[in-house]
Structures are given as structure tokens and as C-alpha cells.
XYZ file of C-alpha atoms in Angstrom:
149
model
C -87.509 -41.353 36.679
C -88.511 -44.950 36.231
C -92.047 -44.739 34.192
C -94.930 -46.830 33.108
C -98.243 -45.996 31.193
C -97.093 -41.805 31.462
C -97.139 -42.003 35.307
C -93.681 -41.986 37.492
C -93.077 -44.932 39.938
C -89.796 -43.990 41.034
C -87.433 -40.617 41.017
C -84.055 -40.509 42.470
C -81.223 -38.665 41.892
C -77.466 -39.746 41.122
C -74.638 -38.516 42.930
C -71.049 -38.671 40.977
C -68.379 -40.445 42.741
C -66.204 -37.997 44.026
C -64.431 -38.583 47.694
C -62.116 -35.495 49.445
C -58.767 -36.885 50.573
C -58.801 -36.879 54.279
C -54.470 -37.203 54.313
C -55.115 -40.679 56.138
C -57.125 -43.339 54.051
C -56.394 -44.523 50.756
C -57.804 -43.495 47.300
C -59.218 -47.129 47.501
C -60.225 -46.476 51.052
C -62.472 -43.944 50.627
C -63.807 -44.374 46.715
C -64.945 -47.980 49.119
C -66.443 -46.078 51.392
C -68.318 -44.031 49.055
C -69.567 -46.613 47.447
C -69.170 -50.417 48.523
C -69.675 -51.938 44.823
C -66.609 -50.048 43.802
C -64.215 -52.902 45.685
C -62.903 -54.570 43.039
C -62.537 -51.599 40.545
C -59.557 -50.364 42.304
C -55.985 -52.626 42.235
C -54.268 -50.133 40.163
C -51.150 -48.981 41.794
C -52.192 -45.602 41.728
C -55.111 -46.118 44.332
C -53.073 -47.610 47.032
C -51.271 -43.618 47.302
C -53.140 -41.853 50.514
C -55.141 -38.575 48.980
C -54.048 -35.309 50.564
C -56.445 -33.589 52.953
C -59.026 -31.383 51.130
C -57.843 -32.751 47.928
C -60.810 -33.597 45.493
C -61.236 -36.853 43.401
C -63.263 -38.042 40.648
C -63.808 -41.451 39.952
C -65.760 -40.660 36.758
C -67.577 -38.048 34.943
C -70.348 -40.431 34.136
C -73.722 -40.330 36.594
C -74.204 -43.788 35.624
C -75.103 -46.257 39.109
C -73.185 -48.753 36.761
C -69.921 -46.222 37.090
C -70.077 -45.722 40.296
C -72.384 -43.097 41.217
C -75.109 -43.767 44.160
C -78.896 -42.722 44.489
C -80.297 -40.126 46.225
C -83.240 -38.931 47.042
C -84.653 -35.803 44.867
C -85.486 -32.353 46.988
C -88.996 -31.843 46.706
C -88.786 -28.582 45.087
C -86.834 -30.737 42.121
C -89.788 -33.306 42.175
C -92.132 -30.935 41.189
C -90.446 -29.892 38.561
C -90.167 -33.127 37.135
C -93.198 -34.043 37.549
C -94.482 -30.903 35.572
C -91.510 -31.600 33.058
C -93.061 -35.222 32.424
C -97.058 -33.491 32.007
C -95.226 -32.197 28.982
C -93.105 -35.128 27.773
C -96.533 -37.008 27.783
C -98.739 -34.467 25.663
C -96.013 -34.921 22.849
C -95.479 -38.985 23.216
C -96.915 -41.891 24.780
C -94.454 -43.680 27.374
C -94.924 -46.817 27.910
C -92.028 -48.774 30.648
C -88.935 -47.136 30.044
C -86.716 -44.632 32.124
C -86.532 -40.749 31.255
C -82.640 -39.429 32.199
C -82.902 -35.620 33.410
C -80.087 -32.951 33.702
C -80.270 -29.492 35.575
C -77.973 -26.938 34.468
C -77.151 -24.202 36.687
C -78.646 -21.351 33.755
C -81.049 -23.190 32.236
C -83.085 -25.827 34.190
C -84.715 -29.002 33.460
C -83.761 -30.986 30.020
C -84.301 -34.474 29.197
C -81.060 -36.174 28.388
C -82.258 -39.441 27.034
C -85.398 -41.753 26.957
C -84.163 -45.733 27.869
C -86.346 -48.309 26.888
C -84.056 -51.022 29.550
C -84.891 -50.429 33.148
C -81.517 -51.462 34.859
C -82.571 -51.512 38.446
C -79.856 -53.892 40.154
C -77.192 -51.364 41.496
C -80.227 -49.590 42.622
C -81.319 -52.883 44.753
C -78.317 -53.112 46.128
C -77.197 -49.440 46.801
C -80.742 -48.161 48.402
C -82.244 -49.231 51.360
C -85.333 -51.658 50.658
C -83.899 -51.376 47.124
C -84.947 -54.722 46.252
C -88.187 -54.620 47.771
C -88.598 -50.995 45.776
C -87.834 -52.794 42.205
C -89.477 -55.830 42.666
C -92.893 -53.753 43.107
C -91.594 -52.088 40.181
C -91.336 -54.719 37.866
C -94.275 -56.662 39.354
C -96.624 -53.347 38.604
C -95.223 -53.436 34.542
C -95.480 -57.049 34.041
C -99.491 -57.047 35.652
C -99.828 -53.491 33.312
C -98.333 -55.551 30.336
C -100.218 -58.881 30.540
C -103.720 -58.249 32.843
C -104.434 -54.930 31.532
């Protein structure tokens, strides 16, 4: 969640790179696919082999856009829940312009997994359609909150 003055202007989700061999295209082949930003990540030898049909492959364990992951939109039921999990952040601490990471584990729900004071937006710009259009609003919104208000 991206957030300024305790209220949430953007929510997406991340999506770990992860591709499923299809026993014709190339690690690099499809990792490209998955995500276009990824080209010039990939001139190990050991992406050229062709992944087996069915078989499953990480790029990284990391949800970072930065690493490879790509945005997606949050289910609504999911939104909810953050929002309610942000009501709480906010009665315990003042957020100014920062970003609020959020894991969901399978037994035990909702938990902040760190508070960033950056807001990196530019894989987001270029991975999300009007992505650019989306952080530029953003960042015009925090910079009139900063200076006119």
C-alpha cells in the first residue's frame, strides 16, 4: 500500500516470478514472457536449457518488483482487510508518505512486514498499465500535501 497523511492511494499485490516449463521455450523464454524487464538478467548458460513440461521455476524468493515480481491487482475481499489492518496501524502511529509491505499467511492472516519511508514506483510505471500516469498522480498528490498544505 502506497500511503500519505494515514489514507491509502494505491494497493496492489506482487506476484513472485515463477514460469511452468512448457517442454518448448527456453528458461529465458518464458521468465521474458513473464516479465519483460527480466531481458537482460538472463545470459547465464543455464537459461538457454528448454524447461520440461509442468516443471516449476523460481526466479527468486523475493516479492520485490525490483527482483522480478509483477503487480497485481488485490481481490476485494483482501482490500478490506487492509484497509481495516491500516485503521489500526494509524491509531498506534502517524504515517506520513511512505509504503506499508503486507504478508498473508495461510494460518494466520494479515501482518505488516515492514514500513518504507522510499516510495520506489518505477517498475510499477513500467509493468502496469497507465502505470506512469498512476504514479505521477501519486507523487503530484504528496508533493501539493507536503508544500500547499
Amino acid at each position: 500500500m502506497i500511503i500519505l497523511q494515514n489514507k491509502c492511494l494505491l494497493m496492489y499485490g506482487k506476484k513472485r516470478p515463477q514460469v511452468v516449463g512448457d517442454g518448448k521455450k527456453t528458461l529465458r523464454e518464458l521468465l521474458i514472457d513473464f516479465n519483460p524487464l527480466l531481458k537482460d538478467k538472463f545470459e547465464e548458460e543455464k537459461y538457454s536449457q528448454i524447461l520440461e513440461k509442468g516443471k516449476l521455476y523460481t526466479y527468486s524468493w523475493k516479492n520485490n518488483l525490483s527482483e522480478g515480481s509483477i503487480p497485481t491487482e488485490v481481490p476485494e475481499a483482501i482490500q478490506t482487510k487492509l484497509k481495516n489492518l491500516l485503521n489500526q496501524i494509524t491509531k498506534e502511529i502517524s504515517l506520513g508518505f511512505c509504503s506499508v509491505d503486507v504478508i498473508e499467511t495461510e494460518d494466520q492472516g494479515l501482518h505488516i512486514l515492514e514500513l518504507n519511508s522510499g516510495i520506489m514506483m518505477n517498475h510499477y510505471m513500467k509493468l502496469m498499465e497507465n502505470g506512469e500516469k498512476i504514479a505521477k498522480e501519486i507523487y503530484r498528490t504528496a508533493i501539493n500535501e507536503m508544500f500547499l498544505n
